[in-house]
mmCIF file of C-alpha atoms and ligand atoms in Angstrom:
data_model
loop_
_atom_site.group_PDB
_atom_site.id
_atom_site.type_symbol
_atom_site.label_atom_id
_atom_site.label_comp_id
_atom_site.label_asym_id
_atom_site.label_seq_id
_atom_site.Cartn_x
_atom_site.Cartn_y
_atom_site.Cartn_z
ATOM 1 C CA MET M 984 -0.310 35.717 82.160
ATOM 2 C CA GLY M 985 2.055 33.280 80.440
ATOM 3 C CA LYS M 986 4.408 34.795 77.902
ATOM 4 C CA LEU M 987 3.693 32.270 75.157
ATOM 5 C CA ALA M 988 0.003 33.049 75.150
ATOM 6 C CA VAL M 989 0.786 36.729 74.754
ATOM 7 C CA LYS M 990 3.182 36.040 71.896
ATOM 8 C CA ASN M 991 0.512 34.329 69.871
ATOM 9 C CA MET M 992 -1.716 37.369 70.002
ATOM 10 C CA GLU M 993 -2.249 39.432 66.925
ATOM 11 C CA ASN M 994 -0.871 42.938 66.809
ATOM 12 C CA PRO M 995 -3.937 45.248 67.132
ATOM 13 C CA PHE M 996 -2.426 47.972 64.943
ATOM 14 C CA LYS M 997 -2.250 48.057 61.192
ATOM 15 C CA PHE M 998 -0.613 50.368 58.708
ATOM 16 C CA GLY M 999 0.036 50.518 55.001
ATOM 17 C CA SER M 1000 -3.284 49.622 53.448
ATOM 18 C CA VAL M 1001 -6.972 50.344 53.771
ATOM 19 C CA VAL M 1002 -8.188 49.757 57.317
ATOM 20 C CA GLY M 1003 -11.628 48.750 58.517
ATOM 21 C CA GLY M 1004 -13.229 46.895 61.420
ATOM 22 C CA VAL M 1005 -11.198 46.985 64.625
ATOM 23 C CA HIS M 1006 -8.326 48.796 62.935
ATOM 24 C CA PHE M 1007 -10.481 51.777 62.071
ATOM 25 C CA THR M 1008 -11.051 54.425 64.657
ATOM 26 C CA ASN M 1009 -13.649 57.095 64.987
ATOM 27 C CA ARG M 1010 -14.090 59.544 62.113
ATOM 28 C CA VAL M 1011 -17.701 59.740 63.324
ATOM 29 C CA ASN M 1012 -18.184 63.317 62.158
ATOM 30 C CA GLU M 1013 -16.496 62.692 58.850
ATOM 31 C CA ILE M 1014 -18.639 59.599 58.179
ATOM 32 C CA GLN M 1015 -21.711 61.686 58.956
ATOM 33 C CA GLN M 1016 -20.558 64.419 56.619
ATOM 34 C CA VAL M 1017 -19.958 61.963 53.770
ATOM 35 C CA LYS M 1018 -23.321 60.298 54.417
ATOM 36 C CA SER M 1019 -25.201 63.558 54.285
ATOM 37 C CA ILE M 1020 -23.704 64.305 50.885
ATOM 38 C CA LEU M 1021 -24.598 60.816 49.679
ATOM 39 C CA ASN M 1022 -28.152 61.378 50.834
ATOM 40 C CA SER M 1023 -28.395 64.380 48.553
ATOM 41 C CA THR M 1024 -27.865 64.829 44.841
ATOM 42 C CA ASN M 1025 -24.414 66.306 45.416
ATOM 43 C CA HIS M 1026 -21.028 64.921 44.566
ATOM 44 C CA LEU M 1027 -18.088 64.804 46.970
ATOM 45 C CA VAL M 1028 -14.488 65.878 46.532
ATOM 46 C CA LEU M 1029 -12.324 64.583 49.374
ATOM 47 C CA ILE M 1030 -8.790 65.913 49.607
ATOM 48 C CA ALA M 1031 -6.056 64.989 52.069
ATOM 49 C CA PRO M 1032 -2.325 64.327 52.036
ATOM 50 C CA ARG M 1033 -1.045 60.835 51.374
ATOM 51 C CA ARG M 1034 -2.015 58.157 53.911
ATOM 52 C CA PHE M 1035 -4.434 60.296 55.907
ATOM 53 C CA GLY M 1036 -7.179 57.698 55.578
ATOM 54 C CA LYS M 1037 -9.207 58.857 52.559
ATOM 55 C CA THR M 1038 -9.805 55.424 51.090
ATOM 56 C CA SER M 1039 -10.487 53.840 54.488
ATOM 57 C CA LEU M 1040 -13.025 56.541 55.345
ATOM 58 C CA ILE M 1041 -14.959 56.126 52.115
ATOM 59 C CA LYS M 1042 -14.913 52.322 52.252
ATOM 60 C CA LYS M 1043 -16.074 52.424 55.867
ATOM 61 C CA THR M 1044 -18.916 54.809 55.017
ATOM 62 C CA LEU M 1045 -20.020 52.696 52.075
ATOM 63 C CA GLU M 1046 -20.071 49.537 54.226
ATOM 64 C CA SER M 1047 -22.967 50.909 56.245
ATOM 65 C CA ASN M 1048 -24.732 52.456 53.261
ATOM 66 C CA LYS M 1049 -27.252 50.368 51.396
ATOM 67 C CA SER M 1050 -26.542 51.928 47.996
ATOM 68 C CA LYS M 1051 -24.706 49.958 45.376
ATOM 69 C CA SER M 1052 -21.226 51.278 44.785
ATOM 70 C CA ILE M 1053 -18.310 51.075 42.408
ATOM 71 C CA PHE M 1054 -14.744 51.850 43.383
ATOM 72 C CA ILE M 1055 -11.974 52.615 40.912
ATOM 73 C CA ASP M 1056 -8.388 53.601 41.622
ATOM 74 C CA MET M 1057 -7.365 55.894 38.768
ATOM 75 C CA GLN M 1058 -3.719 54.960 39.318
ATOM 76 C CA THR M 1059 -4.529 51.604 37.740
ATOM 77 C CA ILE M 1060 -5.918 53.185 34.548
ATOM 78 C CA ASN M 1061 -3.767 54.087 31.548
ATOM 79 C CA THR M 1062 -6.233 54.600 28.696
ATOM 80 C CA VAL M 1063 -9.819 55.709 28.144
ATOM 81 C CA GLU M 1064 -10.785 52.239 26.909
ATOM 82 C CA GLY M 1065 -9.098 50.719 29.988
ATOM 83 C CA PHE M 1066 -11.199 53.046 32.144
ATOM 84 C CA ALA M 1067 -14.428 52.047 30.356
ATOM 85 C CA SER M 1068 -13.539 48.328 30.604
ATOM 86 C CA LYS M 1069 -12.811 48.542 34.302
ATOM 87 C CA LEU M 1070 -16.042 50.418 34.978
ATOM 88 C CA LEU M 1071 -18.047 47.863 33.046
ATOM 89 C CA LYS M 1072 -16.359 44.993 34.855
ATOM 90 C CA LYS M 1073 -17.265 46.581 38.193
ATOM 91 C CA ILE M 1074 -20.851 47.011 36.999
ATOM 92 C CA TYR M 1075 -20.943 43.275 36.233
ATOM 93 C CA ASP M 1076 -19.751 42.679 39.814
ATOM 94 C CA ILE M 1077 -22.807 44.408 41.299
ATOM 95 C CA PHE M 1078 -25.584 43.613 38.817
ATOM 96 C CA THR M 1079 -26.684 40.324 37.297
ATOM 97 C CA VAL M 1080 -25.368 39.315 33.906
ATOM 98 C CA GLU M 1081 -28.921 38.767 32.636
ATOM 99 C CA GLY M 1082 -29.939 42.302 33.542
ATOM 100 C CA LEU M 1083 -26.995 43.749 31.676
ATOM 101 C CA LYS M 1084 -27.100 41.689 28.494
ATOM 102 C CA ASN M 1085 -29.566 43.761 26.462
ATOM 103 C CA LYS M 1086 -28.241 47.094 27.595
ATOM 104 C CA VAL M 1087 -24.692 46.196 26.622
ATOM 105 C CA LYS M 1088 -25.912 45.045 23.220
ATOM 106 C CA SER M 1089 -27.129 48.563 22.500
ATOM 107 C CA PHE M 1090 -23.706 50.166 23.089
ATOM 108 C CA ARG M 1091 -22.251 52.016 20.121
ATOM 109 C CA ILE M 1092 -19.115 49.898 20.478
ATOM 110 C CA ILE M 1093 -19.878 46.395 21.685
ATOM 111 C CA PRO M 1094 -17.426 45.083 24.283
ATOM 112 C CA ASP M 1095 -16.030 41.564 24.443
ATOM 113 C CA VAL M 1096 -17.380 40.146 27.670
ATOM 114 C CA SER M 1097 -16.408 36.692 28.815
ATOM 115 C CA ILE M 1098 -17.407 34.909 31.976
ATOM 116 C CA ASN M 1099 -15.246 32.202 33.456
ATOM 117 C CA PRO M 1100 -17.685 29.275 33.938
ATOM 118 C CA ILE M 1101 -15.927 28.072 37.082
ATOM 119 C CA THR M 1102 -15.095 31.241 38.994
ATOM 120 C CA GLN M 1103 -17.835 33.403 37.381
ATOM 121 C CA GLU M 1104 -15.113 36.030 37.011
ATOM 122 C CA VAL M 1105 -16.038 38.535 34.286
ATOM 123 C CA SER M 1106 -13.467 39.965 31.905
ATOM 124 C CA VAL M 1107 -14.214 42.883 29.633
ATOM 125 C CA SER M 1108 -12.372 44.497 26.761
ATOM 126 C CA PHE M 1109 -13.187 47.087 24.136
ATOM 127 C CA ASN M 1110 -11.715 47.522 20.704
ATOM 128 C CA PRO M 1111 -11.974 51.259 20.244
ATOM 129 C CA GLN M 1112 -12.280 52.739 16.797
ATOM 130 C CA GLY M 1113 -10.423 55.987 16.274
ATOM 131 C CA GLU M 1114 -11.723 59.044 18.039
ATOM 132 C CA ASN M 1115 -14.880 57.441 19.319
ATOM 133 C CA LYS M 1116 -13.428 55.933 22.434
ATOM 134 C CA ILE M 1117 -15.247 58.450 24.598
ATOM 135 C CA HIS M 1118 -18.483 56.729 23.461
ATOM 136 C CA LEU M 1119 -17.335 53.704 25.437
ATOM 137 C CA LEU M 1120 -17.239 55.678 28.657
ATOM 138 C CA GLU M 1121 -20.446 57.502 27.899
ATOM 139 C CA ASP M 1122 -22.389 54.313 27.191
ATOM 140 C CA VAL M 1123 -21.043 52.561 30.292
ATOM 141 C CA LEU M 1124 -21.730 55.466 32.654
ATOM 142 C CA ASN M 1125 -25.137 56.209 31.139
ATOM 143 C CA MET M 1126 -26.070 52.577 31.655
ATOM 144 C CA LEU M 1127 -24.980 52.793 35.299
ATOM 145 C CA ASN M 1128 -27.113 55.908 35.733
ATOM 146 C CA SER M 1129 -30.102 54.147 34.193
ATOM 147 C CA PHE M 1130 -29.946 51.492 36.925
ATOM 148 C CA ALA M 1131 -30.333 54.049 39.693
ATOM 149 C CA GLU M 1132 -33.671 54.445 41.374
ATOM 150 C CA LYS M 1133 -34.971 57.511 43.109
ATOM 151 C CA LYS M 1134 -34.447 56.050 46.549
ATOM 152 C CA ASN M 1135 -31.439 53.976 45.625
ATOM 153 C CA ARG M 1136 -28.779 56.135 44.147
ATOM 154 C CA ILE M 1137 -25.570 54.559 42.928
ATOM 155 C CA ILE M 1138 -22.185 55.648 44.219
ATOM 156 C CA CYS M 1139 -19.179 55.805 41.958
ATOM 157 C CA VAL M 1140 -15.849 56.436 43.702
ATOM 158 C CA LEU M 1141 -12.859 57.560 41.680
ATOM 159 C CA ASP M 1142 -9.780 57.343 43.888
ATOM 160 C CA GLU M 1143 -6.598 59.328 43.108
ATOM 161 C CA PHE M 1144 -8.680 61.325 40.654
ATOM 162 C CA GLN M 1145 -5.868 63.790 39.909
ATOM 163 C CA GLU M 1146 -4.432 61.000 37.718
ATOM 164 C CA ILE M 1147 -7.064 61.839 35.103
ATOM 165 C CA GLU M 1148 -4.781 64.517 33.680
ATOM 166 C CA ARG M 1149 -2.196 61.847 32.859
ATOM 167 C CA ILE M 1150 -4.618 59.489 31.089
ATOM 168 C CA ASP M 1151 -5.826 61.829 28.355
ATOM 169 C CA LYS M 1152 -5.709 65.601 28.074
ATOM 170 C CA SER M 1153 -9.328 65.941 26.931
ATOM 171 C CA LEU M 1154 -10.731 63.330 29.306
ATOM 172 C CA SER M 1155 -11.754 65.654 32.127
ATOM 173 C CA ARG M 1156 -13.773 67.875 29.769
ATOM 174 C CA GLN M 1157 -15.504 64.883 28.195
ATOM 175 C CA LEU M 1158 -16.095 63.145 31.514
ATOM 176 C CA ARG M 1159 -17.637 66.244 33.031
ATOM 177 C CA SER M 1160 -20.086 66.588 30.151
ATOM 178 C CA ILE M 1161 -21.144 62.944 30.622
ATOM 179 C CA MET M 1162 -21.394 63.078 34.412
ATOM 180 C CA GLN M 1163 -23.418 66.258 34.601
ATOM 181 C CA ASN M 1164 -26.440 64.395 33.202
ATOM 182 C CA HIS M 1165 -26.348 61.692 35.863
ATOM 183 C CA SER M 1166 -28.995 62.467 38.412
ATOM 184 C CA GLY M 1167 -28.907 58.908 39.795
ATOM 185 C CA ILE M 1168 -25.212 58.712 40.638
ATOM 186 C CA ASN M 1169 -23.247 60.331 43.461
ATOM 187 C CA TYR M 1170 -19.670 60.671 42.319
ATOM 188 C CA ILE M 1171 -16.939 60.713 44.943
ATOM 189 C CA PHE M 1172 -13.560 62.048 43.884
ATOM 190 C CA LEU M 1173 -10.602 61.312 46.153
ATOM 191 C CA GLY M 1174 -7.183 62.795 45.752
ATOM 192 C CA SER M 1175 -3.943 63.313 47.585
ATOM 193 C CA GLN M 1176 -2.254 65.899 45.413
ATOM 194 C CA GLU M 1177 -3.932 68.883 46.938
ATOM 195 C CA SER M 1178 -2.809 71.440 44.362
ATOM 196 C CA MET M 1179 -3.915 69.279 41.429
ATOM 197 C CA MET M 1180 -7.250 68.463 43.045
ATOM 198 C CA LYS M 1181 -7.859 72.111 43.908
ATOM 199 C CA TYR M 1182 -6.997 73.049 40.340
ATOM 200 C CA ILE M 1183 -9.471 70.500 38.969
ATOM 201 C CA PHE M 1184 -12.341 71.481 41.255
ATOM 202 C CA GLU M 1185 -11.649 75.098 42.204
ATOM 203 C CA ASN M 1186 -10.288 76.677 39.051
ATOM 204 C CA LYS M 1187 -12.914 78.515 37.042
ATOM 205 C CA LYS M 1188 -11.340 77.358 33.797
ATOM 206 C CA SER M 1189 -11.445 73.703 34.758
ATOM 207 C CA PRO M 1190 -14.364 71.573 33.471
ATOM 208 C CA PHE M 1191 -14.925 70.193 36.981
ATOM 209 C CA TYR M 1192 -15.125 73.658 38.563
ATOM 210 C CA HIS M 1193 -17.390 73.386 41.641
ATOM 211 C CA PHE M 1194 -18.707 70.010 40.536
ATOM 212 C CA GLY M 1195 -18.759 68.615 44.083
ATOM 213 C CA SER M 1196 -18.669 69.640 47.748
ATOM 214 C CA LEU M 1197 -15.109 70.004 48.873
ATOM 215 C CA MET M 1198 -14.093 68.226 52.070
ATOM 216 C CA ASN M 1199 -10.621 68.255 53.625
ATOM 217 C CA LEU M 1200 -9.659 65.364 55.850
ATOM 218 C CA GLU M 1201 -7.692 66.268 58.976
ATOM 219 C CA PRO M 1202 -5.562 63.939 61.140
ATOM 220 C CA ILE M 1203 -7.506 61.831 63.650
ATOM 221 C CA SER M 1204 -8.164 63.769 66.862
ATOM 222 C CA LYS M 1205 -5.757 63.287 69.744
ATOM 223 C CA ASN M 1206 -8.399 62.050 72.177
ATOM 224 C CA ASP M 1207 -9.731 59.449 69.760
ATOM 225 C CA PHE M 1208 -6.317 58.144 68.863
ATOM 226 C CA PHE M 1209 -5.346 58.062 72.548
ATOM 227 C CA ASP M 1210 -8.350 55.895 73.427
ATOM 228 C CA PHE M 1211 -7.841 53.683 70.383
ATOM 229 C CA ILE M 1212 -4.196 52.971 71.257
ATOM 230 C CA LYS M 1213 -4.940 52.440 74.929
ATOM 231 C CA GLN M 1214 -7.716 50.006 74.068
ATOM 232 C CA GLY M 1215 -5.507 48.136 71.577
ATOM 233 C CA PHE M 1216 -2.818 47.532 74.207
ATOM 234 C CA TYR M 1217 -5.380 46.765 76.912
ATOM 235 C CA ASN M 1218 -7.282 44.201 74.811
ATOM 236 C CA THR M 1219 -4.079 42.321 74.099
ATOM 237 C CA GLU M 1220 -2.875 42.564 77.707
ATOM 238 C CA THR M 1221 0.195 44.477 76.655
ATOM 239 C CA LYS M 1222 1.484 47.201 78.934
ATOM 240 C CA ILE M 1223 1.764 50.856 78.017
ATOM 241 C CA ASP M 1224 1.555 53.985 80.178
ATOM 242 C CA ASP M 1225 -0.697 56.946 79.410
ATOM 243 C CA ALA M 1226 2.363 59.207 79.280
ATOM 244 C CA GLN M 1227 3.876 56.946 76.637
ATOM 245 C CA ILE M 1228 0.776 57.147 74.455
ATOM 246 C CA THR M 1229 0.960 60.933 74.734
ATOM 247 C CA GLU M 1230 4.655 60.801 73.790
ATOM 248 C CA LEU M 1231 3.807 58.628 70.774
ATOM 249 C CA LEU M 1232 1.085 61.003 69.563
ATOM 250 C CA LEU M 1233 3.258 64.050 70.103
ATOM 251 C CA PHE M 1234 5.859 62.518 67.825
ATOM 252 C CA THR M 1235 3.441 61.576 65.016
ATOM 253 C CA SER M 1236 1.132 64.620 65.380
ATOM 254 C CA CYS M 1237 -1.740 62.115 65.046
ATOM 255 C CA HIS M 1238 -0.938 61.377 61.404
ATOM 256 C CA PRO M 1239 -3.027 58.211 60.884
ATOM 257 C CA TYR M 1240 -0.434 56.083 59.106
ATOM 258 C CA TYR M 1241 2.646 57.064 61.148
ATOM 259 C CA THR M 1242 0.689 56.721 64.384
ATOM 260 C CA GLN M 1243 -0.426 53.193 63.547
ATOM 261 C CA GLN M 1244 3.094 52.316 62.413
ATOM 262 C CA LEU M 1245 4.609 53.508 65.686
ATOM 263 C CA ALA M 1246 1.931 51.865 67.842
ATOM 264 C CA PHE M 1247 2.424 48.614 65.894
ATOM 265 C CA THR M 1248 6.199 48.614 66.379
ATOM 266 C CA ILE M 1249 6.019 49.621 70.050
ATOM 267 C CA TRP M 1250 3.532 46.800 70.657
ATOM 268 C CA ASN M 1251 5.961 44.322 69.077
ATOM 269 C CA ASN M 1252 8.841 45.634 71.130
ATOM 270 C CA VAL M 1253 6.912 45.392 74.391
ATOM 271 C CA GLN M 1254 5.969 41.823 73.476
ATOM 272 C CA LEU M 1255 9.545 40.890 72.672
ATOM 273 C CA HIS M 1256 11.538 42.801 75.273
ATOM 274 C CA ASN M 1257 8.959 43.559 77.931
ATOM 275 C CA HIS M 1258 7.803 47.004 78.833
ATOM 276 C CA SER M 1259 10.443 49.641 79.536
ATOM 277 C CA ASN M 1260 10.296 53.366 80.282
ATOM 278 C CA ASP M 1261 12.026 54.366 77.094
ATOM 279 C CA VAL M 1262 10.231 51.993 74.722
ATOM 280 C CA VAL M 1263 8.720 54.874 72.707
ATOM 281 C CA GLY M 1264 12.036 56.677 72.184
ATOM 282 C CA ASN M 1265 13.862 53.433 71.430
ATOM 283 C CA THR M 1266 11.265 52.376 68.899
ATOM 284 C CA ILE M 1267 11.413 55.740 67.136
ATOM 285 C CA THR M 1268 15.218 55.439 66.927
ATOM 286 C CA GLU M 1269 14.850 51.911 65.581
ATOM 287 C CA ILE M 1270 12.434 52.997 62.822
ATOM 288 C CA VAL M 1271 14.681 55.929 61.840
ATOM 289 C CA GLN M 1272 17.650 53.542 61.625
ATOM 290 C CA ILE M 1273 15.742 51.070 59.463
ATOM 291 C CA HIS M 1274 15.030 53.856 56.965
ATOM 292 C CA ASP M 1275 18.480 55.436 57.109
ATOM 293 C CA TYR M 1276 19.370 54.427 53.566
ATOM 294 C CA ASP M 1277 16.032 55.603 52.082
ATOM 295 C CA TYR M 1278 16.300 58.940 53.870
ATOM 296 C CA GLU M 1279 19.842 59.450 52.617
ATOM 297 C CA ARG M 1280 18.617 58.882 49.077
ATOM 298 C CA LEU M 1281 15.674 61.239 49.579
ATOM 299 C CA TRP M 1282 18.053 63.877 50.880
ATOM 300 C CA GLN M 1283 20.408 63.432 47.940
ATOM 301 C CA ASN M 1284 17.538 63.957 45.513
ATOM 302 C CA LEU M 1285 16.722 67.386 46.967
ATOM 303 C CA ASN M 1286 18.332 70.493 45.523
ATOM 304 C CA ASN M 1287 20.178 72.875 47.804
ATOM 305 C CA THR M 1288 17.292 75.327 48.270
ATOM 306 C CA ASP M 1289 14.926 72.488 49.179
ATOM 307 C CA ARG M 1290 17.472 71.127 51.651
ATOM 308 C CA LYS M 1291 17.843 74.523 53.327
ATOM 309 C CA ILE M 1292 14.083 74.891 53.679
ATOM 310 C CA ILE M 1293 13.466 71.384 54.945
ATOM 311 C CA ALA M 1294 16.378 71.636 57.367
ATOM 312 C CA GLY M 1295 15.005 75.020 58.475
ATOM 313 C CA LEU M 1296 11.553 73.566 59.106
ATOM 314 C CA SER M 1297 13.104 70.699 60.995
ATOM 315 C CA ASN M 1298 15.242 72.892 63.232
ATOM 316 C CA PHE M 1299 13.538 76.246 63.728
ATOM 317 C CA ASP M 1300 10.121 77.225 64.963
ATOM 318 C CA SER M 1301 9.802 80.334 62.827
ATOM 319 C CA LYS M 1302 7.349 80.537 59.933
ATOM 320 C CA PRO M 1303 9.021 79.773 56.598
ATOM 321 C CA LEU M 1304 7.738 82.932 54.936
ATOM 322 C CA SER M 1305 9.128 85.193 57.681
ATOM 323 C CA SER M 1306 12.323 87.207 57.243
ATOM 324 C CA GLU M 1307 13.740 85.507 60.340
ATOM 325 C CA PHE M 1308 13.456 82.120 58.606
ATOM 326 C CA GLY M 1309 15.206 83.544 55.527
ATOM 327 C CA LYS M 1310 18.073 84.804 57.680
ATOM 328 C CA LYS M 1311 18.464 81.525 59.532
ATOM 329 C CA THR M 1312 18.340 79.301 56.467
ATOM 330 C CA GLY M 1313 20.139 81.555 54.007
ATOM 331 C CA VAL M 1314 17.234 81.541 51.523
ATOM 332 C CA ASN M 1315 16.504 85.255 51.557
ATOM 333 C CA SER M 1316 14.128 85.618 48.647
ATOM 334 C CA SER M 1317 10.591 84.990 49.851
ATOM 335 C CA SER M 1318 9.461 84.107 46.324
ATOM 336 C CA THR M 1319 12.116 81.363 46.222
ATOM 337 C CA VAL M 1320 10.888 80.052 49.579
ATOM 338 C CA HIS M 1321 7.331 80.230 48.349
ATOM 339 C CA SER M 1322 7.876 78.278 45.136
ATOM 340 C CA ALA M 1323 10.093 75.710 46.884
ATOM 341 C CA ILE M 1324 7.399 75.112 49.514
ATOM 342 C CA LYS M 1325 4.757 74.721 46.831
ATOM 343 C CA ARG M 1326 6.891 72.153 45.030
ATOM 344 C CA LEU M 1327 7.733 70.282 48.253
ATOM 345 C CA ILE M 1328 4.039 70.025 49.113
ATOM 346 C CA GLU M 1329 3.265 68.716 45.635
ATOM 347 C CA GLN M 1330 5.979 66.110 46.002
ATOM 348 C CA GLY M 1331 4.600 65.072 49.381
ATOM 349 C CA TYR M 1332 7.574 66.163 51.530
ATOM 350 C CA LEU M 1333 5.602 68.833 53.361
ATOM 351 C CA ILE M 1334 2.070 69.131 54.673
ATOM 352 C CA TYR M 1335 0.207 72.364 55.151
ATOM 353 C CA SER M 1336 -2.314 72.141 57.934
ATOM 354 C CA GLY M 1337 -3.485 74.209 60.848
ATOM 355 C CA ASN M 1338 -1.804 77.259 59.275
ATOM 356 C CA SER M 1339 1.675 75.787 59.409
ATOM 357 C CA TYR M 1340 4.030 73.717 57.308
ATOM 358 C CA THR M 1341 5.402 70.480 58.656
ATOM 359 C CA ILE M 1342 7.601 67.715 57.328
ATOM 360 C CA GLU M 1343 5.231 64.937 56.324
ATOM 361 C CA ASP M 1344 7.257 62.046 57.717
ATOM 362 C CA PRO M 1345 8.128 62.562 61.407
ATOM 363 C CA TYR M 1346 10.902 59.945 61.198
ATOM 364 C CA PHE M 1347 12.498 61.772 58.275
ATOM 365 C CA ASN M 1348 12.207 64.963 60.309
ATOM 366 C CA LEU M 1349 14.170 63.341 63.144
ATOM 367 C CA TRP M 1350 16.691 61.853 60.702
ATOM 368 C CA ILE M 1351 17.382 65.344 59.303
ATOM 369 C CA LYS M 1352 17.892 66.772 62.791
ATOM 370 C CA LYS M 1353 20.397 64.039 63.619
ATOM 371 C CA PHE M 1354 22.053 64.237 60.209
ATOM 372 C CA MET M 1355 22.624 67.980 60.480
ATOM 373 C CA GLN M 1356 24.252 67.503 63.894
ATOM 374 C CA GLN M 1357 26.884 65.089 62.601
HETATM 375 N N1 ATP N 1434 -9.875 55.802 60.752
HETATM 376 C C1 ATP N 1434 -8.652 55.289 60.927
HETATM 377 N N2 ATP N 1434 -8.312 54.717 62.088
HETATM 378 C C2 ATP N 1434 -7.086 54.231 62.294
HETATM 379 N N3 ATP N 1434 -6.117 54.238 61.386
HETATM 380 C C3 ATP N 1434 -6.364 54.795 60.213
HETATM 381 C C4 ATP N 1434 -7.663 55.320 59.896
HETATM 382 N N4 ATP N 1434 -7.617 55.796 58.642
HETATM 383 C C5 ATP N 1434 -6.372 55.554 58.174
HETATM 384 N N5 ATP N 1434 -5.608 54.955 59.107
HETATM 385 C C6 ATP N 1434 -4.174 54.570 58.965
HETATM 386 O O1 ATP N 1434 -3.653 55.230 57.819
HETATM 387 C C7 ATP N 1434 -3.240 54.275 56.829
HETATM 388 C C8 ATP N 1434 -3.581 54.796 55.456
HETATM 389 O O2 ATP N 1434 -4.987 54.747 55.226
HETATM 390 P P1 ATP N 1434 -5.617 54.881 53.771
HETATM 391 O O3 ATP N 1434 -4.914 53.965 52.832
HETATM 392 O O4 ATP N 1434 -7.077 54.792 53.923
HETATM 393 O O5 ATP N 1434 -5.204 56.392 53.440
HETATM 394 P P2 ATP N 1434 -5.238 57.165 52.062
HETATM 395 O O6 ATP N 1434 -5.353 58.613 52.429
HETATM 396 O O7 ATP N 1434 -6.240 56.589 51.150
HETATM 397 O O8 ATP N 1434 -3.747 56.844 51.555
HETATM 398 P P3 ATP N 1434 -3.124 56.940 50.072
HETATM 399 O O9 ATP N 1434 -2.710 58.365 49.939
HETATM 400 O O10 ATP N 1434 -1.911 56.026 50.159
HETATM 401 O O11 ATP N 1434 -4.153 56.494 49.107
HETATM 402 C C9 ATP N 1434 -3.932 52.978 57.198
HETATM 403 O O12 ATP N 1434 -3.187 51.846 56.815
HETATM 404 C C10 ATP N 1434 -3.998 53.073 58.727
HETATM 405 O O13 ATP N 1434 -2.786 52.671 59.307
HETATM 406 MG MG1 MG N 1435 -6.020 55.851 49.185
#
């Protein structure tokens, strides 16, 4: 095959944003699990570390589901009225303006709705009066519920739901009391801050206690990722050996984002420099070097206890709560180790899965190893 033709081909791997279509692999069981919840009257709480594929999984599931759905990223919301406006705008996106007109007129606080005559783009704003801003949300969500039919439930996805605590301290209590009356809506709550999400949905004192079925998303299985990568290289007539795919997956531990990032960069390198035996190792080194400055800054932001624990996890096999780990790292108090680990998980540095703690970013892990050897 001529080199030019190959060069024009599109890289089959994608990382950094929501993936669908050919960039999405498997998750067959997870899609089934989500679907079965959506076919019931239950709500779903999906928790996973950053960039594990939460949003992609839900979008993919909704694509093949005939229900109408609304998707809101809570990171983009700063106020209760902003939340109500965004919800209403999304409702305008899925229902006809005519159908909504009368219902909106009966709201306790009437929104300003304008429709761009050329693009048909709807913009919505509310002018809240004092303490009554929760009425905005209640009226909007109740209207959405009223549009549901027995066989056609409506799905409302709230991504990065842990952000609710930031928006307004009393919002979760108020929202829960509104949502509990909605028999026509399946709510899906996504979140990456595991401890916050668990607090919201698993703490008896929290208004959302046991409001939905809890589902944890794991990395993509090794076999599925192996086949996906092999197929991606094969379809684009780009060479890779099975042993190299295994090497790639061993390095990323099948973390969806880092795996796609490495496969993407290896593919580019094979295209540019031809296939070589050490392309996986060289590409990993290249990515670590590109991030050298960021990793140095990350490292500088960690306090000394955190550094000892992260360096310990990077260099030793022992469990961080064991006395052996304490001896090796010099952090002898297990309560100090415990609280540092909790904090590092919250900040996204560490992941707890399969009964062990690992450094979230495998490139950062390698950078630390090299850094400590200097
Ligand atoms: N099913 C999948 N198949 C292949 N790659 C995937 C899949 N799901 C996720 N990825 C990879 O992981 C990346 C992150 O996916 P996504 O944005 O859906 O995750 P997320 O958990 O919602 O992340 P965030 O915490 O940033 O919101 C994607 O860009 C893609 O590279
Ligand atoms: Mg997401």
